[in-house]
Coordinates of C-alpha atoms and ligand atoms in Angstrom, one line a residue:
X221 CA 30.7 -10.0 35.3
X222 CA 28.6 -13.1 36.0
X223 CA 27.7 -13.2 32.0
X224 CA 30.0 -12.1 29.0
X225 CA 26.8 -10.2 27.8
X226 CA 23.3 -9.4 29.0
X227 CA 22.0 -10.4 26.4
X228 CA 22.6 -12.7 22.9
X229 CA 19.7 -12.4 20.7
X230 CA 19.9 -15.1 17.4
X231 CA 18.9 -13.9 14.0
X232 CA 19.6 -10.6 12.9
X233 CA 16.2 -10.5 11.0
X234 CA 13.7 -7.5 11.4
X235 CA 12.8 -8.1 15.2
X236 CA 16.1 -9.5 16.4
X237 CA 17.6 -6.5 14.9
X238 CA 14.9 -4.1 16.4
X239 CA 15.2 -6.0 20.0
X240 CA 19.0 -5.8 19.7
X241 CA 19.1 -1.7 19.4
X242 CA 16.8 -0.6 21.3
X243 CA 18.0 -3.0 24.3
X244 CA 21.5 -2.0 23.7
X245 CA 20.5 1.9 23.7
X246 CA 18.9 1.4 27.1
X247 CA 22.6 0.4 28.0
X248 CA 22.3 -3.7 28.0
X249 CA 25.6 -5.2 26.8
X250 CA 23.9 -6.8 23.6
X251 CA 25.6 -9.3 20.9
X252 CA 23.4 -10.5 17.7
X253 CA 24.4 -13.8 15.6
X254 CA 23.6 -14.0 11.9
X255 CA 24.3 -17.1 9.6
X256 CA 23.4 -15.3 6.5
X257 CA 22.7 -11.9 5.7
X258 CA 22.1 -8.9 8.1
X259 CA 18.6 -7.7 7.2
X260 CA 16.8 -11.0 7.8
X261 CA 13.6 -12.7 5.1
X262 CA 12.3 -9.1 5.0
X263 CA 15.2 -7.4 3.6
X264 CA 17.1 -9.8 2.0
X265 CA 14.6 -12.3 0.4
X266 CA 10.8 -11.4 1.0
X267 CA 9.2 -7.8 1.8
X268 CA 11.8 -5.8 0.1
X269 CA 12.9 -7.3 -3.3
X270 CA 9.1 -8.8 -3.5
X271 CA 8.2 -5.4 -3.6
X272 CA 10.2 -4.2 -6.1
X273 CA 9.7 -7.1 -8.9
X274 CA 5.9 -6.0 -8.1
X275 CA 7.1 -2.3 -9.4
X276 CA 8.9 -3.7 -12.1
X277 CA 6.0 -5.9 -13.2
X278 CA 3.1 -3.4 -13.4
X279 CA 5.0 -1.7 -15.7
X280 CA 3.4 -4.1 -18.2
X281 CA 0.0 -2.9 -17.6
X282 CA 0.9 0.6 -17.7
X283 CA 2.1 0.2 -20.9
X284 CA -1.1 -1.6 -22.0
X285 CA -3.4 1.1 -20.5
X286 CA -1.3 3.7 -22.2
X287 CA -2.3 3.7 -25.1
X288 CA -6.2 4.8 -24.3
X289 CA -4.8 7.5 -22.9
X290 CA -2.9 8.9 -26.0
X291 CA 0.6 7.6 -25.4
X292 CA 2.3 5.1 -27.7
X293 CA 4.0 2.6 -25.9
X294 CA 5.1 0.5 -29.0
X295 CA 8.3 -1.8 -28.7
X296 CA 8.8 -1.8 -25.4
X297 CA 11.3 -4.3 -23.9
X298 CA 12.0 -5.6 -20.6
X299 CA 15.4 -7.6 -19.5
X300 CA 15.0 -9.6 -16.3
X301 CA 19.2 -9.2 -15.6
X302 CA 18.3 -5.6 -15.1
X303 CA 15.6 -5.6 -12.6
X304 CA 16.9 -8.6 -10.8
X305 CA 20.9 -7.3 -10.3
X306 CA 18.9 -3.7 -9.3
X307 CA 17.3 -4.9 -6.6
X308 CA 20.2 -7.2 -5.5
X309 CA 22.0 -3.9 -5.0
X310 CA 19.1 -2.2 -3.1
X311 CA 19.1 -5.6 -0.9
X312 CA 22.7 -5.3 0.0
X313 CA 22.6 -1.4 0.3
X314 CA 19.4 -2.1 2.8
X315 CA 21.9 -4.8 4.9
X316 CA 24.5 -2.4 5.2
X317 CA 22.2 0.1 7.1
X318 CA 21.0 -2.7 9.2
X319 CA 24.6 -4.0 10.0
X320 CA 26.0 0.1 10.2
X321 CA 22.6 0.7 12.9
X322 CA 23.6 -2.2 15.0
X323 CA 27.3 -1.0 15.1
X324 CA 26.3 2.6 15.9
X325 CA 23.8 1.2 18.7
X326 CA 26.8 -0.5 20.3
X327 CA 25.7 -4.4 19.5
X328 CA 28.5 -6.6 18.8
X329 CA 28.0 -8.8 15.8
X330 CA 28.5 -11.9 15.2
X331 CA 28.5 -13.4 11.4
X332 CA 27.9 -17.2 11.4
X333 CA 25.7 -19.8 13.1
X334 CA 24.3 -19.8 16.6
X335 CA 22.7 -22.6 18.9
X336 CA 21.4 -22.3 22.0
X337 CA 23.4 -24.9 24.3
X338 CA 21.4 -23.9 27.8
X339 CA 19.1 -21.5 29.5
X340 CA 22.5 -19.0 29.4
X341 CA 24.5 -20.6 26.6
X342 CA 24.8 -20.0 23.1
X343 CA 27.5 -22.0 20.7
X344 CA 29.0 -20.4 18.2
X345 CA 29.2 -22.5 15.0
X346 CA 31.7 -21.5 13.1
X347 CA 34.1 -20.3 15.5
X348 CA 33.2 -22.8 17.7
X349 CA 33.2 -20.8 21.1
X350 CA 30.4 -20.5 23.4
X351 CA 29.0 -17.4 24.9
X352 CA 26.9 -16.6 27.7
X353 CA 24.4 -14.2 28.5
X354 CA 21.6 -13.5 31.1
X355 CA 19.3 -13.8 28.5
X356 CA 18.9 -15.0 25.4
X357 CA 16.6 -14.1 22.4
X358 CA 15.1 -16.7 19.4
X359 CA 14.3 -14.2 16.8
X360 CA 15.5 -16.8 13.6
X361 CA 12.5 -16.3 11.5
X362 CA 10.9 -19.4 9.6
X363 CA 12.1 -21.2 6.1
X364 CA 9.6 -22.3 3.4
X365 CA 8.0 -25.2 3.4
X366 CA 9.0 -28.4 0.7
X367 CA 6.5 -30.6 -0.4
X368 CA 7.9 -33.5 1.0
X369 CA 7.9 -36.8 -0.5
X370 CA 7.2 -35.1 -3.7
X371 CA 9.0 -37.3 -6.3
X372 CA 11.3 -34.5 -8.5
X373 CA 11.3 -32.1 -5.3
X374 CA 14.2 -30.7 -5.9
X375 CA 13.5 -29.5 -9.3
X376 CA 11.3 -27.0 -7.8
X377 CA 12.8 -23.2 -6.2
X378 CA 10.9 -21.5 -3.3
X379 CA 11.1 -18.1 -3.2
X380 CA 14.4 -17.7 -1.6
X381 CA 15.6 -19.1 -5.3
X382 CA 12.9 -16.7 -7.5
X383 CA 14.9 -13.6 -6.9
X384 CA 18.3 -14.8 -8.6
X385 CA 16.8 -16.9 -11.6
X386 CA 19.2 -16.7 -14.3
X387 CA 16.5 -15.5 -16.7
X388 CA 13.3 -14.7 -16.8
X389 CA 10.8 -18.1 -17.3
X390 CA 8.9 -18.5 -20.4
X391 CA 6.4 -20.4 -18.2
X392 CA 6.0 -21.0 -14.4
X393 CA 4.0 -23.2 -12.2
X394 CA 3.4 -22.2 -8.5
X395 CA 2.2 -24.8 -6.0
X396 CA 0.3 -23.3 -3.2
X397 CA -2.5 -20.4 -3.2
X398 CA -1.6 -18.3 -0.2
X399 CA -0.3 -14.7 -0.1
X400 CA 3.4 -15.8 -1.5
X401 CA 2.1 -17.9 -4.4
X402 CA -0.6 -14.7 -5.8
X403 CA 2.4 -11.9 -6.0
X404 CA 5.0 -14.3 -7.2
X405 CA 2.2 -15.2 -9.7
X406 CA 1.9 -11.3 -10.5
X407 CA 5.3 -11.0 -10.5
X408 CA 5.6 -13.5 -13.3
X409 CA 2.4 -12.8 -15.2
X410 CA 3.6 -9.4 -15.1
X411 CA 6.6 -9.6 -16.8
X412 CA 5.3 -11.8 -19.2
X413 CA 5.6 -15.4 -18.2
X414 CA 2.7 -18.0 -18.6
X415 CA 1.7 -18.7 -14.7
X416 CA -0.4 -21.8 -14.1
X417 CA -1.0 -21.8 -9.9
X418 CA -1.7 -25.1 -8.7
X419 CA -3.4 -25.2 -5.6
X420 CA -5.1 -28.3 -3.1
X421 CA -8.4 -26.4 -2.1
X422 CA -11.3 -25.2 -4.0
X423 CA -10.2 -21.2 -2.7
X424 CA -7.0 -19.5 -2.7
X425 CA -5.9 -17.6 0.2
X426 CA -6.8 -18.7 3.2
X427 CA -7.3 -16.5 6.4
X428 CA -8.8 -14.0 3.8
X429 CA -12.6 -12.8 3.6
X430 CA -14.2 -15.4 1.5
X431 CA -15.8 -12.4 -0.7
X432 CA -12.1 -11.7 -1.6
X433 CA -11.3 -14.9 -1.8
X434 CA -14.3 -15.4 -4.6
X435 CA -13.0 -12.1 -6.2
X436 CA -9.1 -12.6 -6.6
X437 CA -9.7 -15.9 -8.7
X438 CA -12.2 -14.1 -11.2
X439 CA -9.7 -11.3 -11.4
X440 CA -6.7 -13.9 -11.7
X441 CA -8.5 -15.4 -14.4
X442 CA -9.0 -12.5 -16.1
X443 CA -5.6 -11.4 -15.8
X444 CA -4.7 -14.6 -17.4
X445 CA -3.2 -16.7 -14.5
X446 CA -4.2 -20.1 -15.1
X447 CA -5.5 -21.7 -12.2
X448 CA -5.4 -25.6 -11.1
X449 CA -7.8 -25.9 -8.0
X450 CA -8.6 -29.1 -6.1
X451 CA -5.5 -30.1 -7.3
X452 CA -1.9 -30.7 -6.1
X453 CA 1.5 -32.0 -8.2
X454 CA 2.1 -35.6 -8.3
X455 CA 5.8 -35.7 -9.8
X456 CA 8.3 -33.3 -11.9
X457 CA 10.8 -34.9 -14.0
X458 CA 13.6 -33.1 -15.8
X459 CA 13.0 -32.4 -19.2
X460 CA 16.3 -31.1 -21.2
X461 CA 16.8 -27.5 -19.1
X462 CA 13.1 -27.7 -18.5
X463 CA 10.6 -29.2 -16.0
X464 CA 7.6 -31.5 -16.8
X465 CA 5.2 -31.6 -14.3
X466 CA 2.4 -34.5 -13.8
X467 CA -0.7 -32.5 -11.2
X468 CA -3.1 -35.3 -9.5
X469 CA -5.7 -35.1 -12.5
X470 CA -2.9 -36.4 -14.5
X471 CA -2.4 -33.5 -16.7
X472 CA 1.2 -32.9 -18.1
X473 CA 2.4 -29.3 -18.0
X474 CA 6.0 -28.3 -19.4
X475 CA 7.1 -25.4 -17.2
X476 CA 10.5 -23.7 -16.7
X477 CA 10.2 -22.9 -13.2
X478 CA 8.3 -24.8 -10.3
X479 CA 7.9 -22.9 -7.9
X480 CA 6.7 -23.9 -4.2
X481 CA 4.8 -21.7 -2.2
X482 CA 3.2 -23.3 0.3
X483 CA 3.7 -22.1 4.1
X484 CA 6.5 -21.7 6.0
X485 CA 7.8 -23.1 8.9
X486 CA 9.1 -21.5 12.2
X487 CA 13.1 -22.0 12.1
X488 CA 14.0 -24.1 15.1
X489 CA 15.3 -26.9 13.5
X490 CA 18.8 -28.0 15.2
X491 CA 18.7 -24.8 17.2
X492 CA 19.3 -26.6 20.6
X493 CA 16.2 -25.3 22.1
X494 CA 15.6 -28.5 23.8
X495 CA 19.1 -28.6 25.3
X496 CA 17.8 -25.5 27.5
X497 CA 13.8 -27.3 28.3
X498 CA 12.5 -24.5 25.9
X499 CA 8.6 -25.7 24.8
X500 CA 7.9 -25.9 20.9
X501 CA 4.9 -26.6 19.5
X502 CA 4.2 -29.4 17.4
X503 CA 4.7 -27.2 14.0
X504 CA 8.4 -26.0 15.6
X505 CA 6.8 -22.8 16.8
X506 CA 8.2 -21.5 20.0
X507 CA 5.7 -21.5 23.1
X508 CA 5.9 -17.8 24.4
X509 CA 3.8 -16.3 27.3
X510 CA 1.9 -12.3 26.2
X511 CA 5.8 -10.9 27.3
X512 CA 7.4 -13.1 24.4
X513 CA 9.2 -15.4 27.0
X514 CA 9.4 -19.1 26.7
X515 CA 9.3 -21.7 29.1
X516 CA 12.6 -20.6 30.3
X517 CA 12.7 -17.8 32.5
X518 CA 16.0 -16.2 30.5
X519 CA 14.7 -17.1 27.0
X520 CA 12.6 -15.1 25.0
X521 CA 11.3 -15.8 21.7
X522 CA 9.9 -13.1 18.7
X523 CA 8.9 -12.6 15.3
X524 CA 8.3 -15.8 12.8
X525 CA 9.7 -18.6 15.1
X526 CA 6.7 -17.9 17.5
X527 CA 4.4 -18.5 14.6
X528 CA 1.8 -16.2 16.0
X529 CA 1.3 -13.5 13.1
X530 CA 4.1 -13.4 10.4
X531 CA 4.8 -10.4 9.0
X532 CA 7.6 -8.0 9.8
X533 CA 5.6 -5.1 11.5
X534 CA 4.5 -7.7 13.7
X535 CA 8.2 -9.1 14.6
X536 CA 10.0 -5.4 14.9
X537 CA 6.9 -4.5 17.3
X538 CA 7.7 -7.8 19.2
X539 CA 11.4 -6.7 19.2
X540 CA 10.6 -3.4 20.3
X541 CA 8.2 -4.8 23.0
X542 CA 10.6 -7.1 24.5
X543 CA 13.6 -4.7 24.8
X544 CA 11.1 -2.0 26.6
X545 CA 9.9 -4.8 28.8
X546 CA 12.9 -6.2 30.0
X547 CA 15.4 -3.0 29.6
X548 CA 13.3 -0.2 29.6
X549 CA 11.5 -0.4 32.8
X550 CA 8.3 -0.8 30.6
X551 CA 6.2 -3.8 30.9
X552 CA 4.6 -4.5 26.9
X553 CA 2.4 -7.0 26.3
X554 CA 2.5 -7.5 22.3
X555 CA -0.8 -6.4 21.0
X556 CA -1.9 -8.6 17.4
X557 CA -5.1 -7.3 17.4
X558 CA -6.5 -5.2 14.2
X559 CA -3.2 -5.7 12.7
X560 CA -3.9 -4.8 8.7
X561 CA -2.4 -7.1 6.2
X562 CA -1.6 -6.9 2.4
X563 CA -0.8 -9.1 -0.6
X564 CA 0.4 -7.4 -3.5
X565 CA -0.9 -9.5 -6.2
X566 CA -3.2 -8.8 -9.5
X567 CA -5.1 -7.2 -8.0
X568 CA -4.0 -6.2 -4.6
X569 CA -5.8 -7.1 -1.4
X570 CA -5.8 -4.9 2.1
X571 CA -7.3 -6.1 4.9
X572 CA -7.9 -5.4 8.8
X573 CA -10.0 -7.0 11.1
X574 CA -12.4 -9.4 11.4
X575 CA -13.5 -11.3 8.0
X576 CA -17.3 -12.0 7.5
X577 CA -16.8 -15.4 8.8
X578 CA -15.1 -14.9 11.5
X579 CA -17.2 -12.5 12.9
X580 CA -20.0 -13.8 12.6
X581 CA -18.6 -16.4 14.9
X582 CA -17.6 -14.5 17.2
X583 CA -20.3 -11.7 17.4
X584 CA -24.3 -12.0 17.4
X585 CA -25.1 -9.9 14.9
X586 CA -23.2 -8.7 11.7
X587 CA -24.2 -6.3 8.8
X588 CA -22.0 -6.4 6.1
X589 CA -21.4 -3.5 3.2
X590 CA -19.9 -4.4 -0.1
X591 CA -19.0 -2.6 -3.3
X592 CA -17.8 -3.9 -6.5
X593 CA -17.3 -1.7 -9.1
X594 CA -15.0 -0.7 -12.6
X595 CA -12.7 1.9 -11.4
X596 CA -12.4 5.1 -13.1
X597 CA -9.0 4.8 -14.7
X598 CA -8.9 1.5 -16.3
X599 CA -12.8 2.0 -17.1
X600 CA -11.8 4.9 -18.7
X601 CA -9.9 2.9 -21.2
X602 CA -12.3 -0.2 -21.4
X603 CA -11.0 -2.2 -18.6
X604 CA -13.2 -4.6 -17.3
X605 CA -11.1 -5.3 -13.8
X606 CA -13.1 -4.7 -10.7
X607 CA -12.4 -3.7 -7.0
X608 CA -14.2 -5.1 -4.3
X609 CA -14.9 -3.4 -1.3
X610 CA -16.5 -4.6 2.2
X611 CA -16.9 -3.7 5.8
X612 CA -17.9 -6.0 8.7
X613 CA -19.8 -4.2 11.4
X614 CA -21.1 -5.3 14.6
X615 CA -24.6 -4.7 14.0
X616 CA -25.6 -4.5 17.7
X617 CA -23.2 -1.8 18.9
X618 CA -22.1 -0.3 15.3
X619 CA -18.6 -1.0 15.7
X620 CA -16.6 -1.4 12.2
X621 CA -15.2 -4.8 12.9
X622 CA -13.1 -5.1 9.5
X623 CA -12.1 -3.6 6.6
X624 CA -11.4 -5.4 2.8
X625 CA -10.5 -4.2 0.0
X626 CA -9.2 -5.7 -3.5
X627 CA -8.4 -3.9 -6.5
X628 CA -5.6 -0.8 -7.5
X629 CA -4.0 0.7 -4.6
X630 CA -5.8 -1.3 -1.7
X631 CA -2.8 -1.6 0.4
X632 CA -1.9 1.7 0.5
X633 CA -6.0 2.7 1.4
X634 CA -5.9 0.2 4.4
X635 CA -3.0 1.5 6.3
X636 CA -5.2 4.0 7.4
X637 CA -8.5 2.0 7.4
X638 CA -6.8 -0.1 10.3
X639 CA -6.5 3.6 12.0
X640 CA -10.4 3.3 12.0
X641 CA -10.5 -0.5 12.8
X642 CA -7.8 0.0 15.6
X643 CA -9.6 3.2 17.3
X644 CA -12.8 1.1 17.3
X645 CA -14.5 3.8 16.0
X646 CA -18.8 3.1 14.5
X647 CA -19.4 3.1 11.2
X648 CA -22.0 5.9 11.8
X649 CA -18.5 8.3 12.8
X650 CA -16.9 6.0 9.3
X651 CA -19.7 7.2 7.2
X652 CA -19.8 11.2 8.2
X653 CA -16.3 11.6 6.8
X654 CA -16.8 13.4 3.3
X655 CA -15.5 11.5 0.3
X656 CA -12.4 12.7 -1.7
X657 CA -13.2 12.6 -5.3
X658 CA -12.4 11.4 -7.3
X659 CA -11.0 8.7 -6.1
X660 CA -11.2 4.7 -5.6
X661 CA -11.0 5.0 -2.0
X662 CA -13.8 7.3 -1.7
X663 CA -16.3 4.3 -2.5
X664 CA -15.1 2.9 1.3
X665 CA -17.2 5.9 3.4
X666 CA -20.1 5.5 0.7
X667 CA -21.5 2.2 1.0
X668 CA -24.8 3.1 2.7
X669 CA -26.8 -0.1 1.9
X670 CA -26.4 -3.5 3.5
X671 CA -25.9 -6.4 1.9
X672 CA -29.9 -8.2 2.3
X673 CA -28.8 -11.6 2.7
X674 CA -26.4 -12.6 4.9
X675 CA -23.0 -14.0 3.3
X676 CA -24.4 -13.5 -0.3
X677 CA -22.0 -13.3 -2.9
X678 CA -22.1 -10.0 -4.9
Ligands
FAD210 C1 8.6 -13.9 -0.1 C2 8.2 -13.3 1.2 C3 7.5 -12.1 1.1 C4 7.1 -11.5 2.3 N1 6.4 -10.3 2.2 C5 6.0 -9.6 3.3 C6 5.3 -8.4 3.2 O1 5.1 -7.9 2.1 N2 5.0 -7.8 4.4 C7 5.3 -8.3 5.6 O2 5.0 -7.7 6.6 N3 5.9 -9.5 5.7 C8 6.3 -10.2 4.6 N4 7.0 -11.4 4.7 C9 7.2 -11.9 6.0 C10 8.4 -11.3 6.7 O3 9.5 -11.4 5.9 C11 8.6 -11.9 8.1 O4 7.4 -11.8 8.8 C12 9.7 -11.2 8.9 O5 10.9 -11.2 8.2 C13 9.9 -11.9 10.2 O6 11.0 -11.3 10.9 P1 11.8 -12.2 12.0 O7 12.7 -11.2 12.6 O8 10.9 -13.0 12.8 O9 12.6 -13.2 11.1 P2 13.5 -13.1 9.8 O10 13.4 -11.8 9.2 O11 13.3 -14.3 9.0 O12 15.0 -13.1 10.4 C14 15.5 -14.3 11.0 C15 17.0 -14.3 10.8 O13 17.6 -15.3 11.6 C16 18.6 -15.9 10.9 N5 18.9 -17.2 11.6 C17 18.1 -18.2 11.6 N6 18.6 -19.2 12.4 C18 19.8 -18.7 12.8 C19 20.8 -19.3 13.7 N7 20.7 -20.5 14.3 N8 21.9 -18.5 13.9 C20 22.0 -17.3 13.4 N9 21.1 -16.7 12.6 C21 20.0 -17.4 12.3 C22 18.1 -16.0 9.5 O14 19.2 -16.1 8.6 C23 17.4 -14.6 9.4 O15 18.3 -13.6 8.9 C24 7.4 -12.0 3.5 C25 8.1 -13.2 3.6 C26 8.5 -13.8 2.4 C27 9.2 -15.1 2.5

């Protein structure tokens, strides 16, 4: 054999892991390195455990909204240790599948460090050999983001740290206002801690429909997340076991946990890419070509380090995409189109499709459809939290361009939303399904009325 396997894929993440099966089933000879923990940011330290403190935190509000509905829910008590060593063990019972599926598949495993050494080559780190393979795949995710320069930076965690804190923070400050930075700050708020985000820009999450945008910081606010806008963190000093923190406007805040959330980089650092002539953009990202290859004939590249939509659908369809291309005899171009998204903060966003603005960039016409309302169960009991629904449509052939929802449940309602979205179907065929009632949900195939002025705020 020319090559002492066909192929060496680097990071056992959620698409290295996906391209690593399904090539070896198709009967490639198919090693996988991993320097930390099989199961990748998904598993190990974002989807999965992110998830779960989510659970654990609405709890809260359960309890609160109990009471209007005849329960007592008097002295109840939550202890951080629990939830956080729980999850740990879901975490590592969730690795141990994804290390057990790549045995079973036939992959050879490798536990430490690799670094691509040429177009063929990878090096071992810890053992120090080198290996070669007819092709090689970059599938090593990306690593948050440190706000360099920032004097006290390392007195702040990311959220690799915020799953193992010793106990649970009396009060936390998060920099940064994207999708990470909103559920850690429901996380927190959740469980009881006093969350102050801090965050550069006048909106929070960015990429998002501006209606929802507009809506999560009045809900935030009534949720009792304190928000710093137009502003950023100047310095954090130690204070005794705590932190004080100095924003731009000069404020001081004591805080017992600063946490950064803001972006992510594709992890290519020191990865040797260059050694082989493989393109990276000027953020790290890898270049790749509709077939996920680089530069490089035998390199491909998938998932986070190609920076093009990060989420872990996204990387285990890239995965999957490659191995059927390459192995399978099936060409597969990677298709990010209508691709829904979700951020499960207070309250929780789904989304799919094309935002307001960004079709109205890239389309003539747009009629938009919102609904904002009190939803049944937490009106019930004298809630004032709203949910805000909206639909972008194409007003000149009908087509439902996008889908947004914020409030109870929204997640779960736009998996299947981005069924519509993805089929391309009008909203004349969304409108004559029947409603289910009572539900939230059934408020999406009711909004008959357009919204009269273009872009105005509900
Ligand atoms: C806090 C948080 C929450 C998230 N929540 C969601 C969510 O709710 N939904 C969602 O879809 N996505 C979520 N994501 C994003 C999701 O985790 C990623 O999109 C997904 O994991 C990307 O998969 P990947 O295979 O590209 O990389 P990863 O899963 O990051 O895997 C890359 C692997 O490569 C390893 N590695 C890196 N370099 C090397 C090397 N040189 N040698 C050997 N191994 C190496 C890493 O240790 C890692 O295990 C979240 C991310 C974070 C941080």
């Amino acid at each position: 054999m020319k090559y002492d396997y066909d192929l060496f894929v680097i990071g056992a993440g959620s698409g290295g892991v996906r391209a690593a099966r399904i090539a070896s089933l198709a009967g490639a000879r198919v090693a996988i390195a991993e320097e930390y923990r099989i199961g990748g940011t998904c598993v190990i330290r974002g989807c999965v455990p992110k998830k779960l403190l989510v659970y654990g935190a609405e709890f809260a509000q359960h309890f609160a909204d109990a009471k209007g509905y005849g329960w007592s829910a008097d002295n109840v008590r939550f202890d951080w240790a629990t939830l956080r060593d729980n999850v740990q063990r879901e975490v590592t019972r969730l690795s141990s599948i994804y290390s057990s599926n790549l045995a079973k598949a036939g992959v050879t495993t490798f536990q430490e460090r690799a670094e691509v050494v040429g177009a063929h080559r990878v090096k071992l780190l810890k053992s120090g050999s080198e290996i070669s393979a007819q092709r090689l795949l970059v599938a090593t995710g990306g690593t948050p983001y440190l706000p360099e320069g920032l004097p006290g930076v390392e007195l702040g965690i990311t959220s690799n740290e915020a799953f193992h804190l010793p106990a649970l923070p009396k009060r936390v400050v998060i920099l940064g206002g994207g999708y990470i930075a909103l559920e850690f700050a429901n996380i927190f708020s959740g469980l009881g801690s006093e969350v102050r985000i801090v965050h550069r820009s006048d909106r929070l999450l960015r990429g998002f429909d501006d209606d929802i945008r507009a809506h999560m910081q009045i809900e935030l606010e009534r949720a009792g997340v304190l928000l710093s806008m137009n502003t950023t963190i100047a310095k954090i000093a130690a204070n005794g076991d705590a932190r004080r923190v100095t924003l731009s406007n000069g404020t001081v805040i004591d805080a017992d946990v600063v946490l950064y959330a803001i972006g992510r980089d594709p992890k290519t650092d020191g990865l040797g890419l260059e050694s082989a002539g493989v393109q990276t953009s000027p953020d790290g990202a890898v270049i790749v070509n509709e077939f996920s290859q680089t530069s490089v004939e035998s390199i491909y590249a998938i998932g986070d380090v190609t920076n093009r939509m990060n989420l872990t659908p996204v990387a285990i369809r890239d995965g999957h995409a490659f191995a059927d291309t390459v192995y399978n005899d099936r060409p597969t171009p990677v298709d990010h189109r209508s691709v829904p998204s979700a951020v499960f903060g207070r309250p929780p966003i789904g989304a799919v499709g094309l935002t307001e603005a960004d079709a109205r960039r890239s389309h003539e016409a747009v009629d938009i459809y919102r609904t904002n309302f009190r939803p049944m169960r937490t009106a019930f009991i004298g809630g004032e939290q709203r949910t805000l629904m909206k639909l972008v449509v194409d007003a000149k052939t009908d087509q439902l361009l996008g889908v947004h929802v914020a409030g109870t449940d929204a997640p779960e309602m736009i998996q299947l939303a981005a069924v519509a979205v993805k089929a391309g179907i009008t909203k004349k065929q969304w409108d004559s399904t029947v409603a289910l009632h009572p539900t939230a949900a059934e408020e999406l195939v009711l909004m008959r009325e357009k919204v009269a002025a273009p872009g105005s705020a509900s």
